[in-house]
mmCIF file of C-alpha atoms in Angstrom:
data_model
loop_
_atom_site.group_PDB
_atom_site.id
_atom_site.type_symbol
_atom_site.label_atom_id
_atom_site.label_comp_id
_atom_site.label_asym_id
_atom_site.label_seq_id
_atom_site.Cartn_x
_atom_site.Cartn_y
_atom_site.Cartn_z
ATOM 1 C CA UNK A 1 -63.590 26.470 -32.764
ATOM 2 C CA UNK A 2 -63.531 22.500 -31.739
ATOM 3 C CA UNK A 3 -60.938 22.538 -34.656
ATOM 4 C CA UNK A 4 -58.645 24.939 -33.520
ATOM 5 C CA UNK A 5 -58.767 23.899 -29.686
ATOM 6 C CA UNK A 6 -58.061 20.213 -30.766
ATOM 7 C CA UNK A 7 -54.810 21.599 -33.165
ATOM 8 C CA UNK A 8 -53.557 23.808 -30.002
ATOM 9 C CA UNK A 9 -53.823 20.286 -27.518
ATOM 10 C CA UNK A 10 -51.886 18.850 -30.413
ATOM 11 C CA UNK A 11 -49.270 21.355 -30.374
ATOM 12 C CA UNK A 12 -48.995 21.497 -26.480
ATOM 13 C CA UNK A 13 -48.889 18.101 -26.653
ATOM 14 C CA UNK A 14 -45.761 17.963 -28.564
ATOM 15 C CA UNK A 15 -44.057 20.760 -26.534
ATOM 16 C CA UNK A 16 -44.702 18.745 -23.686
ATOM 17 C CA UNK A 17 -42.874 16.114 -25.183
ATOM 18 C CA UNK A 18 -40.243 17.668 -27.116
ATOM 19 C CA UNK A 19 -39.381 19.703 -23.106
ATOM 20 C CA UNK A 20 -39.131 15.941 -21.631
ATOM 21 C CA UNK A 21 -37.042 15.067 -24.075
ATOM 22 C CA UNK A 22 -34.681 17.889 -24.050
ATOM 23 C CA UNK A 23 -35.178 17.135 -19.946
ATOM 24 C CA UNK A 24 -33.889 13.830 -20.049
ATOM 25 C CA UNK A 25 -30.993 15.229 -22.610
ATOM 26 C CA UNK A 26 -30.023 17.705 -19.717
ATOM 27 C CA UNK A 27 -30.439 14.842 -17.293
ATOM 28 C CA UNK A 28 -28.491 12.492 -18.988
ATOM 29 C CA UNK A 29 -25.405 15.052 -19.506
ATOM 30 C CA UNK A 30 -25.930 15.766 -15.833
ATOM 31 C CA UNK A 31 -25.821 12.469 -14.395
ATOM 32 C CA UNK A 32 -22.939 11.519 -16.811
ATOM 33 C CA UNK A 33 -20.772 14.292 -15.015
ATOM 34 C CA UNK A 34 -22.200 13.219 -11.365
ATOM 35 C CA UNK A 35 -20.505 10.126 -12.667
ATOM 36 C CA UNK A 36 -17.079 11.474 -13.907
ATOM 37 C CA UNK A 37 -17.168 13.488 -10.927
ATOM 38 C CA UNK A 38 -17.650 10.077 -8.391
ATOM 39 C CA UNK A 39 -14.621 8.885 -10.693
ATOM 40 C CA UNK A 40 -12.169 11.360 -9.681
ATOM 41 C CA UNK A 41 -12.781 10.865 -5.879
ATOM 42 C CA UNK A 42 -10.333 8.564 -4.283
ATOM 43 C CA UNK A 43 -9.968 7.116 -1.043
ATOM 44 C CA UNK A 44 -7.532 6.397 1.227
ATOM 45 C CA UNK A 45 -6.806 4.904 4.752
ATOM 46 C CA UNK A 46 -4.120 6.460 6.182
ATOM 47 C CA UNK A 47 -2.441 4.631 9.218
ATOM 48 C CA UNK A 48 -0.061 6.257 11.728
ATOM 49 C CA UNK A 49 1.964 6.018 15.265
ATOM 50 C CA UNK A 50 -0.679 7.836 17.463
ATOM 51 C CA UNK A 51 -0.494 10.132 20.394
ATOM 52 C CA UNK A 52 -3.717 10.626 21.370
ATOM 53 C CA UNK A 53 -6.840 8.524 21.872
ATOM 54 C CA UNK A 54 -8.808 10.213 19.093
ATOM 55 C CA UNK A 55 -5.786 9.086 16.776
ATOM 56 C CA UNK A 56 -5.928 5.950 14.655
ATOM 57 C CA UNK A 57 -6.834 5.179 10.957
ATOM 58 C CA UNK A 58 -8.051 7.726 9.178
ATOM 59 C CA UNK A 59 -10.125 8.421 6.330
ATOM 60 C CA UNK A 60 -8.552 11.048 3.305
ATOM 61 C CA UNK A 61 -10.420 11.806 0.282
ATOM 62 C CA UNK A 62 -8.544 13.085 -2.791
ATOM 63 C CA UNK A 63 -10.347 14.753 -5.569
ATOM 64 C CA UNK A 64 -8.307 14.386 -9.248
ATOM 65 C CA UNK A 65 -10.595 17.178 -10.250
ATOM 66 C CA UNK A 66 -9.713 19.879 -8.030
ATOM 67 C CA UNK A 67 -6.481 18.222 -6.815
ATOM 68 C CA UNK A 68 -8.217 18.557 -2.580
ATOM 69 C CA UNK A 69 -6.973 16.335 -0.192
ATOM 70 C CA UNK A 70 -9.795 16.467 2.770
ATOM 71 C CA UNK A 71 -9.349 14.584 5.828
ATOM 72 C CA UNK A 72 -12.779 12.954 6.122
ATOM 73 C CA UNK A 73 -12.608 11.741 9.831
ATOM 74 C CA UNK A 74 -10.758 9.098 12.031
ATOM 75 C CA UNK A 75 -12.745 5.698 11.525
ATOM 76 C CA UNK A 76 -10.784 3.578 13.641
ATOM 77 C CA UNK A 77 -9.939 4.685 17.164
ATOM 78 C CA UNK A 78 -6.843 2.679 18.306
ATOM 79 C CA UNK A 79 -3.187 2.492 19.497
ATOM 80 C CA UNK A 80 -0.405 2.519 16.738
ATOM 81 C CA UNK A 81 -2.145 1.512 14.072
ATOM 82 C CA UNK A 82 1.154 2.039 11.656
ATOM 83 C CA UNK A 83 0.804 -0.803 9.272
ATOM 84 C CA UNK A 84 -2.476 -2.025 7.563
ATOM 85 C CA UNK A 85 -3.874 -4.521 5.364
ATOM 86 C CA UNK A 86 -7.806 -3.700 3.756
ATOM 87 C CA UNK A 87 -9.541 -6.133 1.739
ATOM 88 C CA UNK A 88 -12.250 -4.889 0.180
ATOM 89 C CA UNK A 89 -13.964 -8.684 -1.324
ATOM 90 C CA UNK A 90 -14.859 -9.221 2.501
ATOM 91 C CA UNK A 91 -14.915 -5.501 3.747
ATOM 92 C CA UNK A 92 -12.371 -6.247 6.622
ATOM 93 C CA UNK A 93 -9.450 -3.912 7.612
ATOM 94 C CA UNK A 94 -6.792 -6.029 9.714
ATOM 95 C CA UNK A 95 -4.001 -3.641 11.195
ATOM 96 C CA UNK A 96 -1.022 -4.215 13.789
ATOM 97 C CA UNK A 97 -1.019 -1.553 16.771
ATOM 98 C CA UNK A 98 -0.849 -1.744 20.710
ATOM 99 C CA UNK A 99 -3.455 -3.204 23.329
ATOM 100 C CA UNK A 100 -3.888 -1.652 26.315
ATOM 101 C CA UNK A 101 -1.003 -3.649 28.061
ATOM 102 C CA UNK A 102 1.329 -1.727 25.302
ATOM 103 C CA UNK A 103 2.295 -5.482 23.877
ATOM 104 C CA UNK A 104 1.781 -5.710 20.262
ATOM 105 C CA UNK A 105 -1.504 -7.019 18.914
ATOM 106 C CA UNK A 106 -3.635 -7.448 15.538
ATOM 107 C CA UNK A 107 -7.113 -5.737 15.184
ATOM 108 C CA UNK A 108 -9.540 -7.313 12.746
ATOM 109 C CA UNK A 109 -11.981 -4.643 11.868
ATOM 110 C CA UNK A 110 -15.548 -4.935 9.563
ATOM 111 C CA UNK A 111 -16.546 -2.296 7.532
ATOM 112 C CA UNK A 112 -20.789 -2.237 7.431
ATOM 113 C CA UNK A 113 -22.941 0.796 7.468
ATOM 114 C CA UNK A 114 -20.181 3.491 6.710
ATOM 115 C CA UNK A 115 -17.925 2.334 10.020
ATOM 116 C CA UNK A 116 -15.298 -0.293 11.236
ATOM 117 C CA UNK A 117 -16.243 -2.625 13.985
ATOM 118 C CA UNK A 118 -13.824 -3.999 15.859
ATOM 119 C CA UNK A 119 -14.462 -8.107 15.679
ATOM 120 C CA UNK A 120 -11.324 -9.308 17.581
ATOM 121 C CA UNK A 121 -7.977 -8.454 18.513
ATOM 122 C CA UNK A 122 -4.743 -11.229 18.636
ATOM 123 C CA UNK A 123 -1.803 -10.693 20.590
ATOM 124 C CA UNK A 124 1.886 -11.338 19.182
ATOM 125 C CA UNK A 125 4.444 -12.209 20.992
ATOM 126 C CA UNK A 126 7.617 -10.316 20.686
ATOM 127 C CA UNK A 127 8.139 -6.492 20.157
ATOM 128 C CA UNK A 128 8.385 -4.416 17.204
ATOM 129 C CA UNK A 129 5.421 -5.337 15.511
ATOM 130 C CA UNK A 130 6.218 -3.478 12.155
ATOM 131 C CA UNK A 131 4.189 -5.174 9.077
ATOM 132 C CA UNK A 132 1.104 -7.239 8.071
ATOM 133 C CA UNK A 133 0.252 -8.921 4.893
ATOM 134 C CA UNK A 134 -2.260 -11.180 3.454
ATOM 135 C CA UNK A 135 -1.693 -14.077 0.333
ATOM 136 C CA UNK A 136 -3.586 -12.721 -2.518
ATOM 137 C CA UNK A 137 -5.986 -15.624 -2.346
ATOM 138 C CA UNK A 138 -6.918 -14.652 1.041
ATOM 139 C CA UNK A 139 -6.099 -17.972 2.586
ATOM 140 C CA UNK A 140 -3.286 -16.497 5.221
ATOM 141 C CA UNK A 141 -1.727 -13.721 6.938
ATOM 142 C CA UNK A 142 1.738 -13.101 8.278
ATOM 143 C CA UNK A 143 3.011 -10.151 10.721
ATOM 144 C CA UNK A 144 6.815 -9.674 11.491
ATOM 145 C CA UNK A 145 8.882 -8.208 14.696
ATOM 146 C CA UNK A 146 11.338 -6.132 13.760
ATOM 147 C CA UNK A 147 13.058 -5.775 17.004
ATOM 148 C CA UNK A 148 13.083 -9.809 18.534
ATOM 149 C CA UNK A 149 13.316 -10.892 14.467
ATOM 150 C CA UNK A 150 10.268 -13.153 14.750
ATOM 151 C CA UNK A 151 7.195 -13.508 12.253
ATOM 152 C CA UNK A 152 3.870 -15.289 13.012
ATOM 153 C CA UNK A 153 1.345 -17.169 10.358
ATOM 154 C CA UNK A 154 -2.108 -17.353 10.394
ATOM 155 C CA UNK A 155 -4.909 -18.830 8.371
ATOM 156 C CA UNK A 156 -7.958 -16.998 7.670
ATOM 157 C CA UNK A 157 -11.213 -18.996 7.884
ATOM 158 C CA UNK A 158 -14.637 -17.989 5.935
ATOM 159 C CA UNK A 159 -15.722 -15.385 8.358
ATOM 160 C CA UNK A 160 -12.437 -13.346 8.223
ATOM 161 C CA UNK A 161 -10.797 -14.307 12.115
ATOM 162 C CA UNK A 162 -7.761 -15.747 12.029
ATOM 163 C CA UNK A 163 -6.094 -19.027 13.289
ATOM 164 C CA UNK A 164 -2.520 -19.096 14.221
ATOM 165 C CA UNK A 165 -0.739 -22.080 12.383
ATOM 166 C CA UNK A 166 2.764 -21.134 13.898
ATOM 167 C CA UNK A 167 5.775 -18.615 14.728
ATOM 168 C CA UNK A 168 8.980 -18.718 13.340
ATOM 169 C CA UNK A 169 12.498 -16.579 14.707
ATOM 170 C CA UNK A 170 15.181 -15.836 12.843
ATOM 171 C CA UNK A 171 18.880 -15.228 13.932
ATOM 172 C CA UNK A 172 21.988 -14.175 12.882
ATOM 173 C CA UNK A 173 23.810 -10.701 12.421
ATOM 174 C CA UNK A 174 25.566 -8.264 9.508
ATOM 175 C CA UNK A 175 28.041 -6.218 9.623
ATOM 176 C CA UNK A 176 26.715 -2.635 10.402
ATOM 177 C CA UNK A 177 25.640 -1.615 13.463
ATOM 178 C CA UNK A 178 21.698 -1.884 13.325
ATOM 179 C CA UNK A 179 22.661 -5.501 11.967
ATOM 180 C CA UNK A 180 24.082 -6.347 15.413
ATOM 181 C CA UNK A 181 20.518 -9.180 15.182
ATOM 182 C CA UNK A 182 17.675 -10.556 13.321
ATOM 183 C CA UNK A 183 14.823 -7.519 11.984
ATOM 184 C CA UNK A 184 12.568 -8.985 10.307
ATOM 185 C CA UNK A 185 10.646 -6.420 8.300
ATOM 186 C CA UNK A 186 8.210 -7.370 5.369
ATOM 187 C CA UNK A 187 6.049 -10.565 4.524
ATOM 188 C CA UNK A 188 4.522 -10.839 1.500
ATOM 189 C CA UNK A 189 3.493 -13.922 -1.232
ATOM 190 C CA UNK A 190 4.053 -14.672 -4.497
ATOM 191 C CA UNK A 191 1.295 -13.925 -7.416
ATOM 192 C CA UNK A 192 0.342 -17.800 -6.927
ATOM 193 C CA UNK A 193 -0.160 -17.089 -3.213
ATOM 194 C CA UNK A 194 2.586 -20.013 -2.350
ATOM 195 C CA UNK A 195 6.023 -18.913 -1.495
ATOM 196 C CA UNK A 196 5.659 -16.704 1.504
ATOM 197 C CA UNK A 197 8.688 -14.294 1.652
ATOM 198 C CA UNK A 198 10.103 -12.162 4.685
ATOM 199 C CA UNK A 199 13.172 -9.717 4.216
ATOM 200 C CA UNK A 200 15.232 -9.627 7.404
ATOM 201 C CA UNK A 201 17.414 -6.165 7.421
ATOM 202 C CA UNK A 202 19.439 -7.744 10.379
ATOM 203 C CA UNK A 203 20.950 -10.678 8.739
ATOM 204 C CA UNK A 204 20.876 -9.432 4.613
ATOM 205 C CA UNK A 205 18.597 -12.580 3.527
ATOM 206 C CA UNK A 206 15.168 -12.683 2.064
ATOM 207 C CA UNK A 207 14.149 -15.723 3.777
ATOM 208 C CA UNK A 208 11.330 -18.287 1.919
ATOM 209 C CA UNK A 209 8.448 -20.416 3.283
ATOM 210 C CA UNK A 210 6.277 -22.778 1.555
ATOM 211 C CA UNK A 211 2.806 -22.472 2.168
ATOM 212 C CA UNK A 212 1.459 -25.964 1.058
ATOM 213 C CA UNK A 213 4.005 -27.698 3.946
ATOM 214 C CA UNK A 214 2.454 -27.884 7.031
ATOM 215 C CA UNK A 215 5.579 -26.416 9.280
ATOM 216 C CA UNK A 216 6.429 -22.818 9.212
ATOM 217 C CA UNK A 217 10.161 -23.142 8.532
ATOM 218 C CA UNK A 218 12.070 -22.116 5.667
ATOM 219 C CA UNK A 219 12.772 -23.677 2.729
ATOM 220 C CA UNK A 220 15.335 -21.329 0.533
ATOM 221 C CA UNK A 221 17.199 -18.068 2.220
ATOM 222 C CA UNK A 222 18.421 -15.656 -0.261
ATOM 223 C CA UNK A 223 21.719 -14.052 0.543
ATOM 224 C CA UNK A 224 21.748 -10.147 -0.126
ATOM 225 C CA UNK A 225 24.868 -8.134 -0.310
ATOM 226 C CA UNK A 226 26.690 -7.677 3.378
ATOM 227 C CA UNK A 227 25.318 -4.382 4.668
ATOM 228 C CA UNK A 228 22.162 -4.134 2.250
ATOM 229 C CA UNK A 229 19.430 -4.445 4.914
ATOM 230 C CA UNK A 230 16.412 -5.508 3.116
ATOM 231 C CA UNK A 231 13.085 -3.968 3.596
ATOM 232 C CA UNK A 232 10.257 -4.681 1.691
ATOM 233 C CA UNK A 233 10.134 -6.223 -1.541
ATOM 234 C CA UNK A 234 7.381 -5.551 -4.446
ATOM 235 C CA UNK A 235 6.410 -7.991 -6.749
ATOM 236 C CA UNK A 236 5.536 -7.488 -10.702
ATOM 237 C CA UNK A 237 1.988 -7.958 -11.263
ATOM 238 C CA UNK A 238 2.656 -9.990 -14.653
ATOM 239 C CA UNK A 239 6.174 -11.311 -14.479
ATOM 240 C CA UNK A 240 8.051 -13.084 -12.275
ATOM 241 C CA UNK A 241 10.160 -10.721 -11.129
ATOM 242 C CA UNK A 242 10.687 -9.530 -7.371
ATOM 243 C CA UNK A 243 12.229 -6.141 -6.212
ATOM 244 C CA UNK A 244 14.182 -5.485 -3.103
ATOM 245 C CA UNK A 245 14.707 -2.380 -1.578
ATOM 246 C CA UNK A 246 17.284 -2.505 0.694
ATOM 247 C CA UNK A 247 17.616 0.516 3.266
ATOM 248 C CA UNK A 248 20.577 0.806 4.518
ATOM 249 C CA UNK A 249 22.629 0.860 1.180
ATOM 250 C CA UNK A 250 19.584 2.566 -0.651
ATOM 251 C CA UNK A 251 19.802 -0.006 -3.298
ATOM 252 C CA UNK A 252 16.868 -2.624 -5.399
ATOM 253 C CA UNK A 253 17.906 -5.730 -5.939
ATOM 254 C CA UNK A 254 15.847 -7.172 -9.005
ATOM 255 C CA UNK A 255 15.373 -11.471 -8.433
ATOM 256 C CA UNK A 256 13.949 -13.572 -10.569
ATOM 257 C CA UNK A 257 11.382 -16.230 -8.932
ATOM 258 C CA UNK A 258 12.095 -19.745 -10.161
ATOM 259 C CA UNK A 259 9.446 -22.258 -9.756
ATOM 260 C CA UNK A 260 10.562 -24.026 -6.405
ATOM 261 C CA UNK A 261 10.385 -20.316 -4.544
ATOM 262 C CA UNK A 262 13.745 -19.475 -4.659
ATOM 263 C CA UNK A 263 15.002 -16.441 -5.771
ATOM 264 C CA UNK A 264 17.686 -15.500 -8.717
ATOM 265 C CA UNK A 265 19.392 -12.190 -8.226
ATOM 266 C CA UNK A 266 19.350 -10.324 -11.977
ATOM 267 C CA UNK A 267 20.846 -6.774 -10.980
ATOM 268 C CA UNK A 268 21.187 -3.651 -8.710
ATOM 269 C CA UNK A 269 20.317 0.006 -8.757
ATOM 270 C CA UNK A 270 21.992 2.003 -6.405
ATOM 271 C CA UNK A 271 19.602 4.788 -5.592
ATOM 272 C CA UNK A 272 21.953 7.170 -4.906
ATOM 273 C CA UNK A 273 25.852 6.686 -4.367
ATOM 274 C CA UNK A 274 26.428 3.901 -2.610
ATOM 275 C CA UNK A 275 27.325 3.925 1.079
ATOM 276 C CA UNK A 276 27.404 1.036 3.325
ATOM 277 C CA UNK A 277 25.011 1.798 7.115
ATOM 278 C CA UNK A 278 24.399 5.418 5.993
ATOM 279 C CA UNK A 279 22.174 6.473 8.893
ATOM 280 C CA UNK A 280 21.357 10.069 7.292
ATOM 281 C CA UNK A 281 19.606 8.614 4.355
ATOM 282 C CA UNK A 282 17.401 5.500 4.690
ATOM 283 C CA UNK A 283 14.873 4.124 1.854
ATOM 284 C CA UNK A 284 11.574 3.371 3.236
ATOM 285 C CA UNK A 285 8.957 2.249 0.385
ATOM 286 C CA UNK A 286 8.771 0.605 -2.849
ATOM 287 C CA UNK A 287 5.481 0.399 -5.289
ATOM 288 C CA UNK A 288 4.818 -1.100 -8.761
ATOM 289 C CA UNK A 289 2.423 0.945 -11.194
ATOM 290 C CA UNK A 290 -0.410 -2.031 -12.201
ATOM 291 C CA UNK A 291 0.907 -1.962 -15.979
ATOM 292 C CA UNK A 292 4.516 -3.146 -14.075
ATOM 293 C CA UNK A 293 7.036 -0.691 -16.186
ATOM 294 C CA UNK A 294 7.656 1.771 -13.356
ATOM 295 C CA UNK A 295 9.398 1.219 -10.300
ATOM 296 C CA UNK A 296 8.750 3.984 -7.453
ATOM 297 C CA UNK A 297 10.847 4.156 -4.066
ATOM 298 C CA UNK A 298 10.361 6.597 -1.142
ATOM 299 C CA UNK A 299 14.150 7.884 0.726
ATOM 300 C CA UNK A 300 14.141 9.204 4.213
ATOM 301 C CA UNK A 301 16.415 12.065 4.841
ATOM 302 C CA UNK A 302 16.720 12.834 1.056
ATOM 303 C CA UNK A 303 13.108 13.033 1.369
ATOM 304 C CA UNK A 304 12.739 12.333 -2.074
ATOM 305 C CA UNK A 305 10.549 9.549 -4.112
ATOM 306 C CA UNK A 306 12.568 8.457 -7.452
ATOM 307 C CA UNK A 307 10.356 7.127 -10.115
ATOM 308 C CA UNK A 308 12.455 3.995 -12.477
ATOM 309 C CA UNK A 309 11.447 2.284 -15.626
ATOM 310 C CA UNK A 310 12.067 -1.359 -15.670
ATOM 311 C CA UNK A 311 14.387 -1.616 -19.021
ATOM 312 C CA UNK A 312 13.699 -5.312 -20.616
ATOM 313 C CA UNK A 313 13.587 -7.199 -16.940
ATOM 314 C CA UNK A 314 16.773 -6.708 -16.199
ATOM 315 C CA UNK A 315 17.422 -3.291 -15.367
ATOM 316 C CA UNK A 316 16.418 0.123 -13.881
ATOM 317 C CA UNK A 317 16.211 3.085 -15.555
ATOM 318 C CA UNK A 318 15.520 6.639 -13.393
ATOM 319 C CA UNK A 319 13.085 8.654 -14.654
ATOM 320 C CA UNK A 320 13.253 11.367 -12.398
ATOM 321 C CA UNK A 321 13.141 11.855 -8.675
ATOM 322 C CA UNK A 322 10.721 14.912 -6.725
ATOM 323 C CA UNK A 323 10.426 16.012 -3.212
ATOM 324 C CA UNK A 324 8.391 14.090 -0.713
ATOM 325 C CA UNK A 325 7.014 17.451 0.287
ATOM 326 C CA UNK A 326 7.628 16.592 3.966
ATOM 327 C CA UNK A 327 10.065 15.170 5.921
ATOM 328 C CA UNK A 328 10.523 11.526 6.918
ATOM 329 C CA UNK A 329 8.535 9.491 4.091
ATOM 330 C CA UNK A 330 7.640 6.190 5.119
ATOM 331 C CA UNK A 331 5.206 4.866 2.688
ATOM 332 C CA UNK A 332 3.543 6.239 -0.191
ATOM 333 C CA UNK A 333 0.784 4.571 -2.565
ATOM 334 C CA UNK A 334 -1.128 4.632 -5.901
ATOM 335 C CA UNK A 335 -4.860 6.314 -6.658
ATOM 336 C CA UNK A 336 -7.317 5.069 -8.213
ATOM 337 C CA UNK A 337 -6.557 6.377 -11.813
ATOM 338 C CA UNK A 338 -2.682 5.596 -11.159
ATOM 339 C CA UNK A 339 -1.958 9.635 -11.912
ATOM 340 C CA UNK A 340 -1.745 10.336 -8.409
ATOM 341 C CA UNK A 341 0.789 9.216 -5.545
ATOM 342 C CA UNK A 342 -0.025 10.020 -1.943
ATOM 343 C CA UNK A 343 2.552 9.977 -0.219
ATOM 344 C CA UNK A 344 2.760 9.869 4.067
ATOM 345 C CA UNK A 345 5.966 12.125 5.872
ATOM 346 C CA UNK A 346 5.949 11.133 9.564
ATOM 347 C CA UNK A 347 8.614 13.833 10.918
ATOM 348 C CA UNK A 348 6.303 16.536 9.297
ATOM 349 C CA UNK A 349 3.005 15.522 9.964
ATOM 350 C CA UNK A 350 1.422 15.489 6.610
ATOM 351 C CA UNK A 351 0.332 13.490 3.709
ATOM 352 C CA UNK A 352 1.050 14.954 0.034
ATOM 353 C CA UNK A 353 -0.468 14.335 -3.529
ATOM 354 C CA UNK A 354 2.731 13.699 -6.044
ATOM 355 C CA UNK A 355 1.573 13.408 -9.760
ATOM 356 C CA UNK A 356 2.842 11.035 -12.442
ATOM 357 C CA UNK A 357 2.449 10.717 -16.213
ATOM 358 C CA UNK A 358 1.393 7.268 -16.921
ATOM 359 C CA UNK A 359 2.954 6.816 -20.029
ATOM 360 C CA UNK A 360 6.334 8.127 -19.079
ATOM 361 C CA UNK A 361 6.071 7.430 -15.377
ATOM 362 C CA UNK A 362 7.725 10.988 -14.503
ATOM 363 C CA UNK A 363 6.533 12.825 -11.081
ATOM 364 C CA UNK A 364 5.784 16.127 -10.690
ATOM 365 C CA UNK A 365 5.367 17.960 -7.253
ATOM 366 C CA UNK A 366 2.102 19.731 -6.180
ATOM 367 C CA UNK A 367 0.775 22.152 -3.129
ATOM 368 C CA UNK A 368 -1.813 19.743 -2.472
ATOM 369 C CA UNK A 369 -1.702 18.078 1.277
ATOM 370 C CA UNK A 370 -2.971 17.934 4.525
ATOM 371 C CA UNK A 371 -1.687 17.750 8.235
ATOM 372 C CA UNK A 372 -2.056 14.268 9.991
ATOM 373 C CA UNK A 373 -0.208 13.471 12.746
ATOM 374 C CA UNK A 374 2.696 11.124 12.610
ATOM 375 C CA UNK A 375 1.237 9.289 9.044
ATOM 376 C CA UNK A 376 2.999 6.199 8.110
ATOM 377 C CA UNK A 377 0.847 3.939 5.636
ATOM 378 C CA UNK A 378 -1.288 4.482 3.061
ATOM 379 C CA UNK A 379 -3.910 1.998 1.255
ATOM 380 C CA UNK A 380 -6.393 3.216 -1.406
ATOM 381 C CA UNK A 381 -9.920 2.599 0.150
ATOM 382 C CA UNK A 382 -12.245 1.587 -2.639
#
């Protein structure tokens, strides 16, 4: 009898194990698809021009697996908040918006506990506040005024806060009517963080700063084509290439960056025909997938994004172009995975999911969006 009772413990013994193995087996596959699951689910920060004071920055979560854009909740309560700049090494959000006087300002946020605090807030003189951009070494930031044409420079010390090291205006004119003035409308660095670049739409020059001298004022300007308008540029992430797009003749200029800063114009795509201060139609965005062969621009009016392939450094090739699925699209950006693009119409209130094929960079539209009021940036929150 002692026999048999010590074989059954045996045997129990072993089923015991053999069901905390298969467990763990179980547990393992489970936890491995909690994790592919956390891998499909993006997020973004969407900025916008507000109405109301529940309005700011909000919080969008995208997930690749069931292709659902969900609007998580505002997280920053604020005035304008149409252009933004996250860094996610020191967990601080730093947008341009409005104070309470209506004169332009910049908001330095910190993101602890799930929420943005607000740490301080910089007025900027002039009007138009329109973008913000920091070097990739995280040593300065620059904001431009489109409507007085002026751009101010800031370092950034160890805490995140930033100290102004000086303002610069531009001047001059073009020859359509928007280019009656200087509109200063993008700054942005180089991959060494050196030359500091702003486009100015006004007067058809990309206009270049060194960052090492200790006055703001420029060292190289960069003629564009009369009537171009220059709006943002993008730069490769490997070579050292830099693309205009220029709005008002829906064109990218490709330059080449030489190693004093200044720029070396290699060619131009006309997005669509060309047509000098065509008001109807006005390019908005450009983006740069991270492996750098596809080119991506966002058209108002068309309200269409056209996808490129960069053909040997010299040249763009279209791929294909798709719907914004809304009207008015002023920026658009990558997910995580680099499948996705989100993509912000203002006129129509919404933000949209556009797919792309990585290896052939071609878009493809989908049903998937959401209503946010007046969106007009888009950063992918990580």
């Amino acid at each position: 009898m002692s026999l048999w009772l010590t074989g059954l413990h045996i045997r129990l013994e072993k089923c015991a194990q053999l069901f905390v193995f298969i467990s763990f087996i179980f547990c393992l596959g489970g936890c491995q698809s909690i994790s592919d699951e956390q891998s499909r689910l993006n997020y973004f920060l969407v900025g916008s021009y507000t109405n109301e004071p529940d309005q700011g920055v909000y919080l969008v979560s995208y997930n690749e697996s069931d292709d659902l854009l969900i609007n998580e909740r505002v997280v920053v309560s604020t005035t304008d908040p149409s252009y933004l700049n996250w860094q996610p090494t020191i967990n601080k959000l730093y947008s341009i918006g409005r104070g309470l006087d209506k004169k332009s300002v910049i908001n330095v946020y910190d993101w602890k506990s799930n929420a943005f605090t607000k740490l301080k807030t910089y007025p900027i003189e002039g009007k138009g506040l329109c973008h913000i951009n920091i070097s990739d070494d995280r040593q300065q930031l620059a904001v431009v005024n489109y409507t007085t044409g002026n751009s101010e420079l800031f370092n950034i010390n160890k805490a995140g806060l930033l100290v102004s090291r000086g303002q610069f205006t531009n001047t001059g004119s073009s020859i359509t009517p928007r280019q009656r003035s200087a509109h200063l409308h993008f700054s942005g660095w180089d991959k060494q963080s050196r030359y500091l670049y702003l486009t100015d739409l006004g007067t058809d020059e990309i206009i270049v700063f060194d960052s090492l001298k200790s006055d703001f004022t420029p060292v190289h300007r960069i003629e564009l084509t009369p009537g171009d308008g220059p709006r943002h540029l993008a730069f490769h992430p490997a070579k050292k290439l830099v693309f205009s797009l220029n709005e008002l003749s829906n064109s990218i200029s490709i330059f080449k960056i030489l190693q004093n800063g200044a720029l070396l114009h290699v060619s131009k795509t006309n997005i669509m025909p060309a047509k000098v201060g065509d008001q109807q139609n006005l390019a908005s965005a450009i983006r740069i997938s991270e492996d750098g062969r596809h080119v991506y621009v966002a058209v108002r009016g068309e309200n269409a994004i056209y996808g490129y392939q960069l053909m040997a450094e010299t040249r763009l090739q279209l791929i294909n172009k798709v719907s914004s699925g809304g009207l008015h699209p002023r920026d658009f950006n990558f997910s995580k995975s680099q499948k996705q693009l989100l993509v912000a119409n203002q006129y129509s209130n919404n933000v949209v999911i556009i797919k792309r094929d990585l290896a052939s960079g071609k878009l493809f539209t989908t049903q998937s969006q959401l209503q946010i009021d007046a969106p007009s940036y888009v950063s992918y929150f990580n």
